[in-house]
XYZ file of C-alpha atoms in Angstrom:
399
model
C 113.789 73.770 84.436
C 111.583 75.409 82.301
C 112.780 77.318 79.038
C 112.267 81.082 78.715
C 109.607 82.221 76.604
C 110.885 85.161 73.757
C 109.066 88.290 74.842
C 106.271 89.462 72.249
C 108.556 92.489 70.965
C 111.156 89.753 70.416
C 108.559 87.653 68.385
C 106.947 90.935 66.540
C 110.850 91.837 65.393
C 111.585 87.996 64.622
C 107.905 88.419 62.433
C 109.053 91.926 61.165
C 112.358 90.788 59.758
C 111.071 87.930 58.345
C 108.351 89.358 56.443
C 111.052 92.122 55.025
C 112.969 89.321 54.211
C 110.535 86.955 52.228
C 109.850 90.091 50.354
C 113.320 91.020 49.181
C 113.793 87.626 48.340
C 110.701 87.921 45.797
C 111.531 91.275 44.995
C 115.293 90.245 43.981
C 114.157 87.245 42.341
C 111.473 89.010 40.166
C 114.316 91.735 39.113
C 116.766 88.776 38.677
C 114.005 87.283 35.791
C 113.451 90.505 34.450
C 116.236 91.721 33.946
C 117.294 88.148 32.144
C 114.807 88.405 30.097
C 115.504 91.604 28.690
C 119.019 90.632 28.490
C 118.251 88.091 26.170
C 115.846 90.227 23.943
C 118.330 92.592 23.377
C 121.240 89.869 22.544
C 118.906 88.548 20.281
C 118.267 91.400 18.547
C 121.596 91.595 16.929
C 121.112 88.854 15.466
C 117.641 89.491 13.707
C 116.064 92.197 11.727
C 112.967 94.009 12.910
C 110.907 91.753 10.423
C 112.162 88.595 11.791
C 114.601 87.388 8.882
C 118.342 86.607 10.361
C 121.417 88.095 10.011
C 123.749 86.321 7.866
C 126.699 88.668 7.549
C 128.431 90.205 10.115
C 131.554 91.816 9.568
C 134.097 92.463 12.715
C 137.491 92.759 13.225
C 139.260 90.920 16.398
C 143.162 91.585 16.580
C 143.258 92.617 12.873
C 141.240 89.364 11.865
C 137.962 90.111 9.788
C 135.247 87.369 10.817
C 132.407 86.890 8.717
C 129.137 85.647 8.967
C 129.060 82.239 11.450
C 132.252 83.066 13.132
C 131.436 86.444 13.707
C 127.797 85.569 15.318
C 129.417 82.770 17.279
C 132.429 85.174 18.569
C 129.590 87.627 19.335
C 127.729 84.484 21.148
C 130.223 84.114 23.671
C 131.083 87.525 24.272
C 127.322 88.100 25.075
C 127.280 84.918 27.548
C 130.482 86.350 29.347
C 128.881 89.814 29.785
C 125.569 88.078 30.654
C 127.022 86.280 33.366
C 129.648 88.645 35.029
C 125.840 90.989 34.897
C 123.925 88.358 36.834
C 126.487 87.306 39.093
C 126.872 91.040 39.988
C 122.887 92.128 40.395
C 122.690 88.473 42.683
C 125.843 89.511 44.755
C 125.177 92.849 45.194
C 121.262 92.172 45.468
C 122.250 89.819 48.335
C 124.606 92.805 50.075
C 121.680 95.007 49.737
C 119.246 93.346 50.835
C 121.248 91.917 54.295
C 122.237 95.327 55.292
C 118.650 96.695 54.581
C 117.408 93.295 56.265
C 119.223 94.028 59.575
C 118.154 98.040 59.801
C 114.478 96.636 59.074
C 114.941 94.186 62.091
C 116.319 97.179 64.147
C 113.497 99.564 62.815
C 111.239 96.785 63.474
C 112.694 96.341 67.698
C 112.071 100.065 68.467
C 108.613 100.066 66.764
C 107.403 97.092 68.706
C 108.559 98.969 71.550
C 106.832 101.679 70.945
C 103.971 99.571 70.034
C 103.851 97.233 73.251
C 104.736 100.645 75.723
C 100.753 101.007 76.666
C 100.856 97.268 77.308
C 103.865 97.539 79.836
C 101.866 100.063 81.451
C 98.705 98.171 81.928
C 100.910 95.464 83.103
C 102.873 97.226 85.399
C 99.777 98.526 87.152
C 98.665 95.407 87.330
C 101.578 93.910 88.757
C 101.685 97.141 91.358
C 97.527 96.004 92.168
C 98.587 92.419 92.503
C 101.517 93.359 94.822
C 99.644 95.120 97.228
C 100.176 93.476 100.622
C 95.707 93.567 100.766
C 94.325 93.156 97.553
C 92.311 96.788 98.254
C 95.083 98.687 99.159
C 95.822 98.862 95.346
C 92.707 99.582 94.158
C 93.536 103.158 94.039
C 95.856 102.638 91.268
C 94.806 103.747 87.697
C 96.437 103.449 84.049
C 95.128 107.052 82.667
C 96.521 105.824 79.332
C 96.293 108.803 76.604
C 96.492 108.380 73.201
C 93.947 107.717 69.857
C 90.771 105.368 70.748
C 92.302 102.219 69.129
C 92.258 98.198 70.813
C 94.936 99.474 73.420
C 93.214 102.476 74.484
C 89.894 100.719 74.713
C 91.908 97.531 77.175
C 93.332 100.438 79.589
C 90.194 102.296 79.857
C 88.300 98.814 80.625
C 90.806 97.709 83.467
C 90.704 101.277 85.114
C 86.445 101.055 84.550
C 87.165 97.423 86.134
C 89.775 98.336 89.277
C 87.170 101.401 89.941
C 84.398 99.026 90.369
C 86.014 97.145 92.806
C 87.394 100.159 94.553
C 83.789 100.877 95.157
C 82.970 97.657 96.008
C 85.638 97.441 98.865
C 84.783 100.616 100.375
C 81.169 99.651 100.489
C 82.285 96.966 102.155
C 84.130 99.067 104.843
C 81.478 101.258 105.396
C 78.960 98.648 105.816
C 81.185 96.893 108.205
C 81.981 100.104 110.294
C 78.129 101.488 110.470
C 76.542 97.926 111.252
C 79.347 97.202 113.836
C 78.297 100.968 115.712
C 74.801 100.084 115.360
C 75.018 96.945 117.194
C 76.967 98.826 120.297
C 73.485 100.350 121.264
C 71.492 97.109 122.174
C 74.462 95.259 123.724
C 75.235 98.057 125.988
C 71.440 98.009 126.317
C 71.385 94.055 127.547
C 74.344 94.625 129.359
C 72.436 97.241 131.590
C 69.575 95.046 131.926
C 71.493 91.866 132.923
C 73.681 93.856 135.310
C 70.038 95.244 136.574
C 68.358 92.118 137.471
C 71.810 90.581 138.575
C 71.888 93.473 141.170
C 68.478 93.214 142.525
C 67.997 91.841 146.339
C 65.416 89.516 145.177
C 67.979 87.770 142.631
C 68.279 84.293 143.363
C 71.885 82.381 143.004
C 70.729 80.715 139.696
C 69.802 83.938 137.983
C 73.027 85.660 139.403
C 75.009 82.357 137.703
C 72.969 83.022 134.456
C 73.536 86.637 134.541
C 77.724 86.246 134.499
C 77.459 83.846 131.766
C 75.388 86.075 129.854
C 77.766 88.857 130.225
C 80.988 87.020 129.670
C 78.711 86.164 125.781
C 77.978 90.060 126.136
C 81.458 90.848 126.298
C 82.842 88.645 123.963
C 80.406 90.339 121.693
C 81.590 93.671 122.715
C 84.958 92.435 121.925
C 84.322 91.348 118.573
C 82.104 94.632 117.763
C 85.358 96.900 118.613
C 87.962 94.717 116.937
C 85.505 94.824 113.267
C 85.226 98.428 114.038
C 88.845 98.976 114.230
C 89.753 96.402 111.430
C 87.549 99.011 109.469
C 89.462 101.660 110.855
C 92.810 100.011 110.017
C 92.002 99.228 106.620
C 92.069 103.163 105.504
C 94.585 105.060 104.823
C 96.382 106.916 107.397
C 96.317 110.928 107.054
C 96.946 112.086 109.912
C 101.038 110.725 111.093
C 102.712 112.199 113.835
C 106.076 110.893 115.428
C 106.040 107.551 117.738
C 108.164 105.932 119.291
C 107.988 101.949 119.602
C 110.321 101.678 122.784
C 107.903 103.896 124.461
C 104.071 102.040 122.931
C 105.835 98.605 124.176
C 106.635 100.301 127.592
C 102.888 101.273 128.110
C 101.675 98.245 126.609
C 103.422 96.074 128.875
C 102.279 98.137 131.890
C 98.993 97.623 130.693
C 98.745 93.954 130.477
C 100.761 92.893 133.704
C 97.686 92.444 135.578
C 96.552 89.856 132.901
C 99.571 88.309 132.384
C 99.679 88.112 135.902
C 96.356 86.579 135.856
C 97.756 84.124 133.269
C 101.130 82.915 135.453
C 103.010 84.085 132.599
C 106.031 86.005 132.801
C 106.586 89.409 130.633
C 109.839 90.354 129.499
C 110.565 93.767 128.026
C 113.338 94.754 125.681
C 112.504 98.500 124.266
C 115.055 99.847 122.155
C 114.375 102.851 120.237
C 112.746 102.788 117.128
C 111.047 105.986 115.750
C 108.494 105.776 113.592
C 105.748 107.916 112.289
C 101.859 107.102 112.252
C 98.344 106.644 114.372
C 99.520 106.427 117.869
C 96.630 104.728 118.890
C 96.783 102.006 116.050
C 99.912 101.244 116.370
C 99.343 100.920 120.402
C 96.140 98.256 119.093
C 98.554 96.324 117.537
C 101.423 96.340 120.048
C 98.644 95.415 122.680
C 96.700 92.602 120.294
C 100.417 90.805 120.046
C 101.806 90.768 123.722
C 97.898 89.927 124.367
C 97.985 87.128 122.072
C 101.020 86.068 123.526
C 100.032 85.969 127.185
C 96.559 84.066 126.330
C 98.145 81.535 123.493
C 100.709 79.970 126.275
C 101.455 77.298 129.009
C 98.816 76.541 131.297
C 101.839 75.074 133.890
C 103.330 78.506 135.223
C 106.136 78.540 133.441
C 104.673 80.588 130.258
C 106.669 83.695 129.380
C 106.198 86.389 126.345
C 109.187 88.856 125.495
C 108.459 91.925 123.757
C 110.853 93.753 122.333
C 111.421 96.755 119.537
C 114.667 97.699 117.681
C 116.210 99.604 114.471
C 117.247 97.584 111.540
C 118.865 98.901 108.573
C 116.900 99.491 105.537
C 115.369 102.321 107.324
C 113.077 100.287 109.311
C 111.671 99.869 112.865
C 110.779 96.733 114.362
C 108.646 95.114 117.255
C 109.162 91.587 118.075
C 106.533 89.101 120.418
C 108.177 85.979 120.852
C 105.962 83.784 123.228
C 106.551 79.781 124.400
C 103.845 77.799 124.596
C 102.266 75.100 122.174
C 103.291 73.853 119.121
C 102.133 75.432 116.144
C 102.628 73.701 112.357
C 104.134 75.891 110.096
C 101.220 75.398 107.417
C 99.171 76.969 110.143
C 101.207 80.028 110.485
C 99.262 81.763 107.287
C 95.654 81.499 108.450
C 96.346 83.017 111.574
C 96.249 86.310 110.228
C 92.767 85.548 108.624
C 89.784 87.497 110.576
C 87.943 84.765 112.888
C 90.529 82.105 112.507
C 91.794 80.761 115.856
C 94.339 78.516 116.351
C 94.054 75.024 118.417
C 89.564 74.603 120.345
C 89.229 77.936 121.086
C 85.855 78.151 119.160
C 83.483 78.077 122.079
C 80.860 81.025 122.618
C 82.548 81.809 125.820
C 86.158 82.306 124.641
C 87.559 85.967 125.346
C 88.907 85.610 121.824
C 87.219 87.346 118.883
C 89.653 85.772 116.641
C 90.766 89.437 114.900
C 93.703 90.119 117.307
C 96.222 89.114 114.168
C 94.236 90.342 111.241
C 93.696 93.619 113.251
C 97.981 93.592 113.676
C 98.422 93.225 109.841
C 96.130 95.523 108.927
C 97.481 98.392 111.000
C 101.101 97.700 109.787
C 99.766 97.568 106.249
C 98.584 100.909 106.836
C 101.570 102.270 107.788
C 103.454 100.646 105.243
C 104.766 98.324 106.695
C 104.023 94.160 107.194
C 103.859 91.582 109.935
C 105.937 87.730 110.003
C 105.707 85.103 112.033
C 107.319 81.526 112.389
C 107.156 78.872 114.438
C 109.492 78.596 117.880
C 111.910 75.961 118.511
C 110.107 74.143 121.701
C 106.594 75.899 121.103
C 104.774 79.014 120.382
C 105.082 81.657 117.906
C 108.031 84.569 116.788
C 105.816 87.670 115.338
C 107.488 90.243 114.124
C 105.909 93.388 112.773
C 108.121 95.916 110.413
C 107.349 99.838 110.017
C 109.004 102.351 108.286
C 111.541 104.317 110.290
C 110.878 107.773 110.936
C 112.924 109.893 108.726
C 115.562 112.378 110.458
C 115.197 115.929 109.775
């Protein structure tokens, strides 16, 4: 286990203190010399005339006792040695006193100024931390520091990070836009070739090869078709949602279910539906896509035997928070896996051939729409095969 680091105030204050403290040390030692010295100077001085020559007479009187001369300048001797040393012994204690007490107010001076110092730091790093959090690295783009204060190092470290996250912010919704505008352009010529295959399909003189050729080249149309609508709504997905209005999951899951029976019907696999309510608030139609693109995923990832099944279902949790649930059997799938499925074009298991119905966005679509309504999408493995997604929203709020 590793040892916690001391935070930088912690080390500043530590650096603070002991700085303040090597200098009262000097500073106490210096007046501790001093004032020795001139201690001594003036002792001596009793003892000597101004032109140097000593004093060899003294006259004083101790309990009614005259002493003269080396009595009297050895009494006087000791007497200065007692006062000297009661003097020192009082400037070290005291200094000492002093200079804890004015230690430990310099360490607490020194705490709240390396605060103060380090508070456009914690901001930079809590919008950081806010950027990195972001479920999709560009949904926190929009974040900014907008640090005031003089132009010093600090200032000049915010303003570069906000210059920096802008860039990027840029960057990302270039990349939307280019995404969304190439992915419309490219709807004109396939609906163009699908007119013209379905054309010479539909002529009398079409032979049986060409009407063979002409279904294979629409099934490629279509997938492309497919994969054109899910970039464009990936794009779509990815912004943020203005315009909310009140949904209810019970009732998308309902409709969605409807919707795919024939398929699933299709598919020999069985749909079970368990709508609860769960208001939320957001795009109707996104939140329909991504309803759709799981009980979808779950009828097409399943048993090929007739005895596939998918359950839907929605619910309120507490928290404040909606749920819908797509819990489908069907193969195994290894839990390191389980991550990369919400990557655009990443399919699970062979399905990579041109002909496949899947565009491999059905899950990256799912996350980004809950994303944009707040909220996030889970999955896990099943016990016995196939997957457990669960996408979370934000409950509507009552009013």
């Amino acid at each position: 286990m590793r040892r916690p680091h001391p935070t930088l105030r912690l080390r500043l204050t530590l650096v603070y203190g002991a700085l303040f403290l090597v200098a009262g040390l000097a500073l106490l030692g210096v007046t501790y010399l001093l004032f020795n010295q001139q201690l001594s100077q003036s002792f001596e001085s009793r003892f000597t005339t101004s032109d140097g020559i000593r004093k060899n007479v003294i006259f004083l009187k101790q309990d009614g006792v005259e002493l003269v001369g080396p009595a009297a300048v050895k009494w006087m001797r000791q007497q200065e040695e007692g006062v000297r040393e009661a003097a020192v012994t009082s400037l070290l204690t005291q200094g000492a006193i002093a200079l804890t007490v004015v230690c430990g107010t310099a360490v607490g001076l020194g705490w709240v100024v390396a605060g103060r110092v380090l508070a456009p730091l914690h901001l930079v790093t809590e919008t950081a931390r806010r950027i990195a959090a972001a479920p999709m690295a560009e949904r926190g783009l929009h974040e900014r520091i907008a640090l005031h204060g003089p132009p010093d190092e600090v200032k000049t470290l915010a303003d570069t990070f906000d210059t920096m996250v802008e860039r990027l912010d840029h960057s990302f919704d270039g990349q939307r836009r280019f995404v969304a505008n190439a992915s419309h352009e490219l709807r004109t010529p396939l609906t163009l070739n699908r007119a013209l295959v379905e054309l010479a399909m539909h002529r009398r003189t079409a032979s049986d090869d060409v009407k063979e050729l002409g279904e294979s080249l629409l099934q490629i149309n279509t997938r492309h078709e497919r994969l054109i609508a899910g970039l464009l709504l990936l794009a779509r997905s990815e912004q943020e949602i203005a315009d909310r209005s009140p949904v209810d999951l019970a009732d998308v899951v309902t409709h969605v279910v409807a919707q795919t029976a024939r398929d699933a019907e299709e598919a020999k696999v069985v749909v079970k539906e368990d709508a609860a309510p769960a208001p939320t608030v957001g795009d109707a139609l996104l939140l329909e896509r991504l309803v759709h693109n799981l009980v979808e995923n779950g009828v097409r990832h399943n048993l090929d035997d007739g005895t596939g099944w998918v359950r839907v279902s929605s619910r309120t949790v507490p928290g404040g928070l909606v749920q819908v649930e797509v819990g489908n059997s069907g193969p195994s799938v290894p839990p390191y896996d389980v991550p990369l499925l919400f990557k655009p074009f990443h399919r699970h298991g062979a399905e990579r051939v041109v002909t496949g119905m899947s565009a491999g966005l059905g899950l990256s679509i799912v996350r980004s729409v809950a994303v944009a309504h707040g909220g996030d999408v889970t999955a896990r493995p099943r016990e016995g095969g196939g997957l457990i997604v669960t996408a979370t929203l934000p409950a509507a709020r009552a009013t």
